[in-house]
PDB file of C-alpha atoms in Angstrom:
ATOM      1  CA  MET A   1      12.119  -0.494  -2.319  1.00 54.00           C
ATOM      2  CA  PRO A   2       9.234   1.082  -0.482  1.00 58.00           C
ATOM      3  CA  GLY A   3       7.148  -1.544   1.331  1.00 56.00           C
ATOM      4  CA  ASN A   4       9.516  -4.420   0.691  1.00 58.00           C
ATOM      5  CA  HIS A   5      10.376  -4.996   4.229  1.00 60.00           C
ATOM      6  CA  ASP A   6       7.003  -3.985   5.739  1.00 69.00           C
ATOM      7  CA  SER A   7       4.322  -6.006   7.113  1.00 75.00           C
ATOM      8  CA  HIS A   8       1.112  -6.677   5.042  1.00 84.00           C
ATOM      9  CA  SER A   9      -0.885  -4.127   7.243  1.00 80.00           C
ATOM     10  CA  GLU A  10       1.829  -1.480   6.734  1.00 81.00           C
ATOM     11  CA  VAL A  11       1.862  -2.000   2.953  1.00 84.00           C
ATOM     12  CA  ILE A  12      -1.927  -1.748   2.820  1.00 87.00           C
ATOM     13  CA  ALA A  13      -1.956   1.417   4.837  1.00 85.00           C
ATOM     14  CA  LYS A  14       0.629   3.027   2.644  1.00 86.00           C
ATOM     15  CA  SER A  15      -1.063   2.000  -0.607  1.00 90.00           C
ATOM     16  CA  ALA A  16      -4.336   3.186   0.689  1.00 89.00           C
ATOM     17  CA  ALA A  17      -2.887   6.593   1.450  1.00 89.00           C
ATOM     18  CA  LEU A  18      -1.297   6.858  -2.037  1.00 90.00           C
ATOM     19  CA  THR A  19      -4.562   5.729  -3.718  1.00 92.00           C
ATOM     20  CA  GLU A  20      -6.174   8.714  -2.093  1.00 90.00           C
ATOM     21  CA  VAL A  21      -3.708  11.322  -3.634  1.00 91.00           C
ATOM     22  CA  PHE A  22      -2.650   9.555  -6.865  1.00 92.00           C
ATOM     23  CA  THR A  23      -5.184  11.178  -9.119  1.00 93.00           C
ATOM     24  CA  GLU A  24      -5.288  11.215 -12.961  1.00 95.00           C
ATOM     25  CA  GLU A  25      -4.420  14.887 -12.846  1.00 94.00           C
ATOM     26  CA  LYS A  26      -1.232  14.199 -10.693  1.00 94.00           C
ATOM     27  CA  PHE A  27      -0.287  11.326 -12.923  1.00 94.00           C
ATOM     28  CA  ALA A  28      -0.477  13.480 -16.000  1.00 95.00           C
ATOM     29  CA  TYR A  29       1.548  16.202 -14.182  1.00 95.00           C
ATOM     30  CA  MET A  30       4.187  13.604 -13.384  1.00 94.00           C
ATOM     31  CA  LEU A  31       4.295  12.575 -16.955  1.00 93.00           C
ATOM     32  CA  SER A  32       4.722  16.181 -18.133  1.00 94.00           C
ATOM     33  CA  LEU A  33       7.916  16.466 -16.118  1.00 93.00           C
ATOM     34  CA  CYS A  34       9.429  13.566 -17.927  1.00 95.00           C
ATOM     35  CA  PRO A  35      11.226  14.099 -21.246  1.00 94.00           C
ATOM     36  CA  ASN A  36       9.561  12.519 -24.253  1.00 95.00           C
ATOM     37  CA  PRO A  37      11.251  11.435 -27.510  1.00 95.00           C
ATOM     38  CA  GLU A  38      10.515  14.790 -29.192  1.00 96.00           C
ATOM     39  CA  SER A  39      11.562  17.015 -26.347  1.00 95.00           C
ATOM     40  CA  LEU A  40      14.648  14.869 -25.779  1.00 95.00           C
ATOM     41  CA  GLY A  41      15.574  15.192 -29.460  1.00 95.00           C
ATOM     42  CA  THR A  42      15.076  18.923 -29.219  1.00 96.00           C
ATOM     43  CA  ASP A  43      17.096  19.444 -26.188  1.00 95.00           C
ATOM     44  CA  HIS A  44      19.928  17.262 -27.518  1.00 96.00           C
ATOM     45  CA  ASN A  45      20.197  19.373 -30.771  1.00 96.00           C
ATOM     46  CA  ARG A  46      20.100  22.509 -28.862  1.00 95.00           C
ATOM     47  CA  TYR A  47      22.826  21.320 -26.438  1.00 94.00           C
ATOM     48  CA  GLU A  48      24.945  20.096 -29.338  1.00 95.00           C
ATOM     49  CA  ALA A  49      24.630  23.385 -31.193  1.00 95.00           C
ATOM     50  CA  THR A  50      25.403  25.442 -28.251  1.00 94.00           C
ATOM     51  CA  TYR A  51      28.475  23.328 -27.485  1.00 94.00           C
ATOM     52  CA  THR A  52      29.881  23.737 -31.040  1.00 94.00           C
ATOM     53  CA  ALA A  53      29.200  27.525 -30.658  1.00 93.00           C
ATOM     54  CA  SER A  54      31.034  27.725 -27.284  1.00 92.00           C
ATOM     55  CA  LEU A  55      34.249  26.178 -28.671  1.00 92.00           C
ATOM     56  CA  LYS A  56      35.437  29.705 -29.750  1.00 88.00           C
ATOM     57  CA  GLY A  57      35.393  30.855 -26.200  1.00 88.00           C
ATOM     58  CA  ASP A  58      32.631  33.415 -26.280  1.00 90.00           C
ATOM     59  CA  PRO A  59      31.596  33.763 -22.592  1.00 91.00           C
ATOM     60  CA  GLU A  60      27.848  34.198 -23.524  1.00 93.00           C
ATOM     61  CA  LYS A  61      27.902  31.097 -25.594  1.00 92.00           C
ATOM     62  CA  VAL A  62      29.808  29.101 -22.963  1.00 92.00           C
ATOM     63  CA  LYS A  63      27.162  30.232 -20.504  1.00 94.00           C
ATOM     64  CA  ALA A  64      24.331  29.084 -22.872  1.00 94.00           C
ATOM     65  CA  CYS A  65      26.109  25.706 -23.291  1.00 94.00           C
ATOM     66  CA  GLU A  66      26.303  25.226 -19.503  1.00 95.00           C
ATOM     67  CA  ALA A  67      22.585  25.970 -19.283  1.00 95.00           C
ATOM     68  CA  GLU A  68      21.767  23.406 -21.973  1.00 95.00           C
ATOM     69  CA  ARG A  69      24.062  20.828 -20.187  1.00 95.00           C
ATOM     70  CA  VAL A  70      21.994  21.163 -17.029  1.00 95.00           C
ATOM     71  CA  VAL A  71      18.911  20.463 -19.017  1.00 95.00           C
ATOM     72  CA  MET A  72      20.370  17.400 -20.713  1.00 95.00           C
ATOM     73  CA  THR A  73      21.787  15.874 -17.488  1.00 95.00           C
ATOM     74  CA  GLN A  74      18.310  16.244 -15.877  1.00 95.00           C
ATOM     75  CA  ASN A  75      16.822  14.448 -18.803  1.00 94.00           C
ATOM     76  CA  LEU A  76      19.331  11.635 -18.484  1.00 94.00           C
ATOM     77  CA  ALA A  77      18.824  11.381 -14.612  1.00 94.00           C
ATOM     78  CA  ILE A  78      15.149  11.276 -15.068  1.00 95.00           C
ATOM     79  CA  LEU A  79      15.166   8.624 -17.736  1.00 95.00           C
ATOM     80  CA  HIS A  80      17.817   6.659 -15.903  1.00 93.00           C
ATOM     81  CA  GLY A  81      15.738   6.684 -12.771  1.00 93.00           C
ATOM     82  CA  ILE A  82      12.545   5.630 -14.475  1.00 93.00           C
ATOM     83  CA  ALA A  83      14.354   2.773 -16.261  1.00 92.00           C
ATOM     84  CA  LYS A  84      15.899   1.625 -13.016  1.00 90.00           C
ATOM     85  CA  VAL A  85      12.483   1.558 -11.205  1.00 90.00           C
ATOM     86  CA  LEU A  86      10.690  -0.182 -14.041  1.00 91.00           C
ATOM     87  CA  SER A  87      13.439  -2.920 -14.142  1.00 88.00           C
ATOM     88  CA  VAL A  88      11.523  -4.413 -11.059  1.00 83.00           C
ATOM     89  CA  LYS A  89       8.918  -5.427 -13.749  1.00 89.00           C
ATOM     90  CA  ASP A  90      11.168  -5.763 -16.756  1.00 90.00           C
ATOM     91  CA  PRO A  91      14.865  -6.147 -16.048  1.00 87.00           C
ATOM     92  CA  THR A  92      15.646  -5.395 -19.710  1.00 91.00           C
ATOM     93  CA  VAL A  93      14.440  -1.880 -19.653  1.00 90.00           C
ATOM     94  CA  MET A  94      17.793  -0.178 -18.699  1.00 90.00           C
ATOM     95  CA  GLU A  95      19.562  -2.135 -21.416  1.00 91.00           C
ATOM     96  CA  LYS A  96      17.096  -1.233 -23.959  1.00 91.00           C
ATOM     97  CA  LEU A  97      17.632   2.457 -23.293  1.00 90.00           C
ATOM     98  CA  GLY A  98      21.374   2.037 -23.337  1.00 90.00           C
ATOM     99  CA  PHE A  99      22.023   2.393 -19.594  1.00 88.00           C
ATOM    100  CA  GLY A 100      23.541  -1.185 -19.304  1.00 85.00           C
ATOM    101  CA  LYS A 101      22.298  -3.991 -17.151  1.00 78.00           C
ATOM    102  CA  PRO A 102      20.943  -3.127 -13.643  1.00 69.00           C
ATOM    103  CA  PRO A 103      23.489  -3.983 -10.939  1.00 66.00           C
ATOM    104  CA  GLU A 104      23.111  -7.476  -9.433  1.00 63.00           C
ATOM    105  CA  LYS A 105      21.517  -7.573  -6.053  1.00 58.00           C
ATOM    106  CA  ALA A 106      23.729  -8.944  -3.257  1.00 50.00           C
ATOM    107  CA  ALA A 107      22.905 -12.364  -2.177  1.00 47.00           C
ATOM    108  CA  ILE A 108      20.528 -12.152   0.886  1.00 47.00           C
ATOM    109  CA  ALA A 109      21.990 -13.626   3.938  1.00 50.00           C
ATOM    110  CA  SER A 110      20.207 -16.833   4.865  1.00 48.00           C
ATOM    111  CA  HIS A 111      20.016 -15.758   8.582  1.00 56.00           C
ATOM    112  CA  ILE A 112      17.869 -12.752   8.267  1.00 85.00           C
ATOM    113  CA  ILE A 113      15.541 -13.037  11.191  1.00 91.00           C
ATOM    114  CA  ASP A 114      16.521 -14.558  14.516  1.00 92.00           C
ATOM    115  CA  SER A 115      14.676 -17.393  16.305  1.00 92.00           C
ATOM    116  CA  PRO A 116      12.229 -16.098  18.927  1.00 95.00           C
ATOM    117  CA  HIS A 117      13.282 -16.431  22.469  1.00 95.00           C
ATOM    118  CA  GLY A 118      11.500 -15.948  25.823  1.00 96.00           C
ATOM    119  CA  PHE A 119       8.132 -16.819  24.300  1.00 97.00           C
ATOM    120  CA  LYS A 120       5.597 -17.021  27.114  1.00 96.00           C
ATOM    121  CA  VAL A 121       1.747 -16.891  27.494  1.00 96.00           C
ATOM    122  CA  PHE A 122       0.037 -15.747  30.609  1.00 96.00           C
ATOM    123  CA  PHE A 123      -3.206 -14.423  32.117  1.00 95.00           C
ATOM    124  CA  ASP A 124      -3.675 -11.068  33.748  1.00 94.00           C
ATOM    125  CA  PRO A 125      -5.642 -10.733  37.009  1.00 93.00           C
ATOM    126  CA  LYS A 126      -8.859 -10.145  34.806  1.00 92.00           C
ATOM    127  CA  GLY A 127      -8.398 -13.360  32.940  1.00 92.00           C
ATOM    128  CA  ASN A 128      -7.228 -11.941  29.673  1.00 94.00           C
ATOM    129  CA  LEU A 129      -4.673 -14.007  27.770  1.00 96.00           C
ATOM    130  CA  PHE A 130      -1.406 -12.393  26.544  1.00 97.00           C
ATOM    131  CA  ALA A 131       1.722 -13.426  24.819  1.00 96.00           C
ATOM    132  CA  THR A 132       5.304 -11.998  25.299  1.00 96.00           C
ATOM    133  CA  LEU A 133       8.647 -12.612  23.956  1.00 97.00           C
ATOM    134  CA  GLY A 134      12.090 -11.026  23.457  1.00 96.00           C
ATOM    135  CA  LYS A 135      12.604  -8.600  20.723  1.00 95.00           C
ATOM    136  CA  VAL A 136      13.615 -10.683  17.613  1.00 94.00           C
ATOM    137  CA  GLU A 137      16.576  -9.162  15.655  1.00 91.00           C
ATOM    138  CA  GLY A 138      15.560  -8.415  12.085  1.00 91.00           C
ATOM    139  CA  ALA A 139      11.875  -8.650  12.659  1.00 93.00           C
ATOM    140  CA  LYS A 140       9.362  -5.745  11.952  1.00 92.00           C
ATOM    141  CA  GLY A 141       6.464  -7.565  13.546  1.00 94.00           C
ATOM    142  CA  TYR A 142       5.275 -10.904  14.812  1.00 95.00           C
ATOM    143  CA  GLU A 143       2.684 -13.622  13.742  1.00 96.00           C
ATOM    144  CA  LEU A 144       0.968 -15.720  16.384  1.00 96.00           C
ATOM    145  CA  TRP A 145      -0.508 -19.025  15.129  1.00 96.00           C
ATOM    146  CA  ALA A 146      -2.854 -21.348  17.063  1.00 96.00           C
ATOM    147  CA  CYS A 147      -3.981 -24.892  16.918  1.00 96.00           C
ATOM    148  CA  ASP A 148      -6.746 -26.592  18.861  1.00 95.00           C
ATOM    149  CA  GLY A 149      -6.144 -29.947  17.282  1.00 93.00           C
ATOM    150  CA  ASP A 150      -3.165 -32.162  16.560  1.00 94.00           C
ATOM    151  CA  PRO A 151      -0.192 -29.622  16.518  1.00 94.00           C
ATOM    152  CA  ASN A 152       1.727 -32.169  14.401  1.00 92.00           C
ATOM    153  CA  VAL A 153      -0.795 -31.577  11.527  1.00 92.00           C
ATOM    154  CA  GLU A 154       0.186 -28.426   9.590  1.00 91.00           C
ATOM    155  CA  SER A 155      -3.434 -27.816   8.407  1.00 91.00           C
ATOM    156  CA  ASN A 156      -4.571 -27.507  12.021  1.00 93.00           C
ATOM    157  CA  TRP A 157      -2.641 -24.233  12.502  1.00 95.00           C
ATOM    158  CA  ARG A 158      -4.106 -20.836  11.742  1.00 95.00           C
ATOM    159  CA  LEU A 159      -3.042 -17.261  12.014  1.00 94.00           C
ATOM    160  CA  VAL A 160      -4.452 -15.620  15.146  1.00 93.00           C
ATOM    161  CA  LEU A 161      -2.936 -12.153  15.031  1.00 94.00           C
ATOM    162  CA  PHE A 162      -0.137  -9.967  13.778  1.00 93.00           C
ATOM    163  CA  SER A 163       1.505  -7.595  16.209  1.00 94.00           C
ATOM    164  CA  LEU A 164       4.237  -4.845  15.808  1.00 93.00           C
ATOM    165  CA  ASN A 165       4.992  -5.187  19.556  1.00 93.00           C
ATOM    166  CA  CYS A 166       6.658  -8.195  21.290  1.00 95.00           C
ATOM    167  CA  LYS A 167       5.427  -7.492  24.792  1.00 94.00           C
ATOM    168  CA  LYS A 168       1.945  -8.189  26.356  1.00 94.00           C
ATOM    169  CA  ILE A 169       0.307  -9.156  23.007  1.00 96.00           C
ATOM    170  CA  PRO A 170      -3.387  -9.643  23.700  1.00 96.00           C
ATOM    171  CA  ILE A 171      -4.730 -12.999  22.348  1.00 96.00           C
ATOM    172  CA  THR A 172      -8.349 -13.389  21.428  1.00 93.00           C
ATOM    173  CA  GLY A 173     -10.384 -15.766  19.132  1.00 90.00           C
ATOM    174  CA  LEU A 174      -9.325 -19.008  20.768  1.00 94.00           C
ATOM    175  CA  ASN A 175     -11.689 -21.908  21.409  1.00 92.00           C
ATOM    176  CA  ARG A 176     -11.279 -22.052  25.181  1.00 93.00           C
ATOM    177  CA  THR A 177     -13.220 -25.398  25.336  1.00 94.00           C
ATOM    178  CA  ARG A 178     -10.075 -27.139  23.880  1.00 95.00           C
ATOM    179  CA  THR A 179      -6.422 -27.293  24.536  1.00 96.00           C
ATOM    180  CA  ASN A 180      -4.762 -24.525  22.399  1.00 96.00           C
ATOM    181  CA  TRP A 181      -1.190 -24.729  21.049  1.00 97.00           C
ATOM    182  CA  LEU A 182       0.503 -21.461  20.273  1.00 97.00           C
ATOM    183  CA  LYS A 183       3.577 -20.604  18.287  1.00 97.00           C
ATOM    184  CA  ILE A 184       5.178 -17.321  17.176  1.00 97.00           C
ATOM    185  CA  ARG A 185       7.622 -16.034  14.721  1.00 96.00           C
ATOM    186  CA  GLY A 186       9.237 -12.753  13.600  1.00 95.00           C
ATOM    187  CA  ILE A 187       8.235 -11.318  10.098  1.00 94.00           C
ATOM    188  CA  ARG A 188       9.625  -8.516   7.919  1.00 90.00           C
ATOM    189  CA  GLY A 189       7.514  -8.029   4.712  1.00 84.00           C
ATOM    190  CA  ASN A 190       7.368 -11.351   2.963  1.00 83.00           C
ATOM    191  CA  ILE A 191      10.259 -12.748   4.963  1.00 89.00           C
ATOM    192  CA  THR A 192       9.435 -14.924   7.868  1.00 92.00           C
ATOM    193  CA  GLY A 193      11.792 -16.157  10.611  1.00 93.00           C
ATOM    194  CA  PRO A 194      11.791 -19.496  12.349  1.00 94.00           C
ATOM    195  CA  TRP A 195       9.163 -20.727  14.707  1.00 96.00           C
ATOM    196  CA  SER A 196       9.449 -20.510  18.461  1.00 96.00           C
ATOM    197  CA  TYR A 197       8.880 -23.498  20.662  1.00 95.00           C
ATOM    198  CA  LEU A 198       5.207 -24.307  21.429  1.00 96.00           C
ATOM    199  CA  GLN A 199       3.149 -23.150  24.358  1.00 96.00           C
ATOM    200  CA  SER A 200      -0.021 -24.701  25.455  1.00 95.00           C
ATOM    201  CA  VAL A 201      -3.214 -23.115  26.956  1.00 95.00           C
ATOM    202  CA  ASN A 202      -5.461 -25.662  28.956  1.00 94.00           C
ATOM    203  CA  PRO A 203      -9.228 -25.402  28.379  1.00 92.00           C
ATOM    204  CA  ALA A 204     -11.094 -22.797  30.551  1.00 84.00           C
TER     205      ALA A 204
END
């Protein structure tokens, strides 16, 4: 599903772009392409009639039947696709339209995102603080969290930054009058990986 494995910032960027182009006019146009109960009934009756007429082998009637078959298969494909998409909100939609139950999703492996490795923090010659680590398998981005209190108290930790890169990540917003503890993890969409070991930054 679009956005399912993206970071929050990526999903927000995609939804913002779609909000700009998804107007009432375009929504109405999309609906006009979908079969409604009346048009589906009309297409069905026409297809059934041309099929019956084609059974005698008249080439023109066989051709007309094939044309109606294309229309009906398009209708079925559109309605099946819509029902499948809407099953995200209501899993019974496909069954209600006679398409059967949507296929069960395969169980997600427990080891989706690897543990971070090679996590380090360092200062460049100008005194700017950076973090770096090895690329984490399965991650689309990285969350860096900081704590300037007791690192054993979960509520002391806060999200400092999100980065799409794993090398030379600039770190700002720390209280440099205190010792800062840092940890990082890989992330993909709403799935987060295990934490790295802690790194400390002494007061300035």
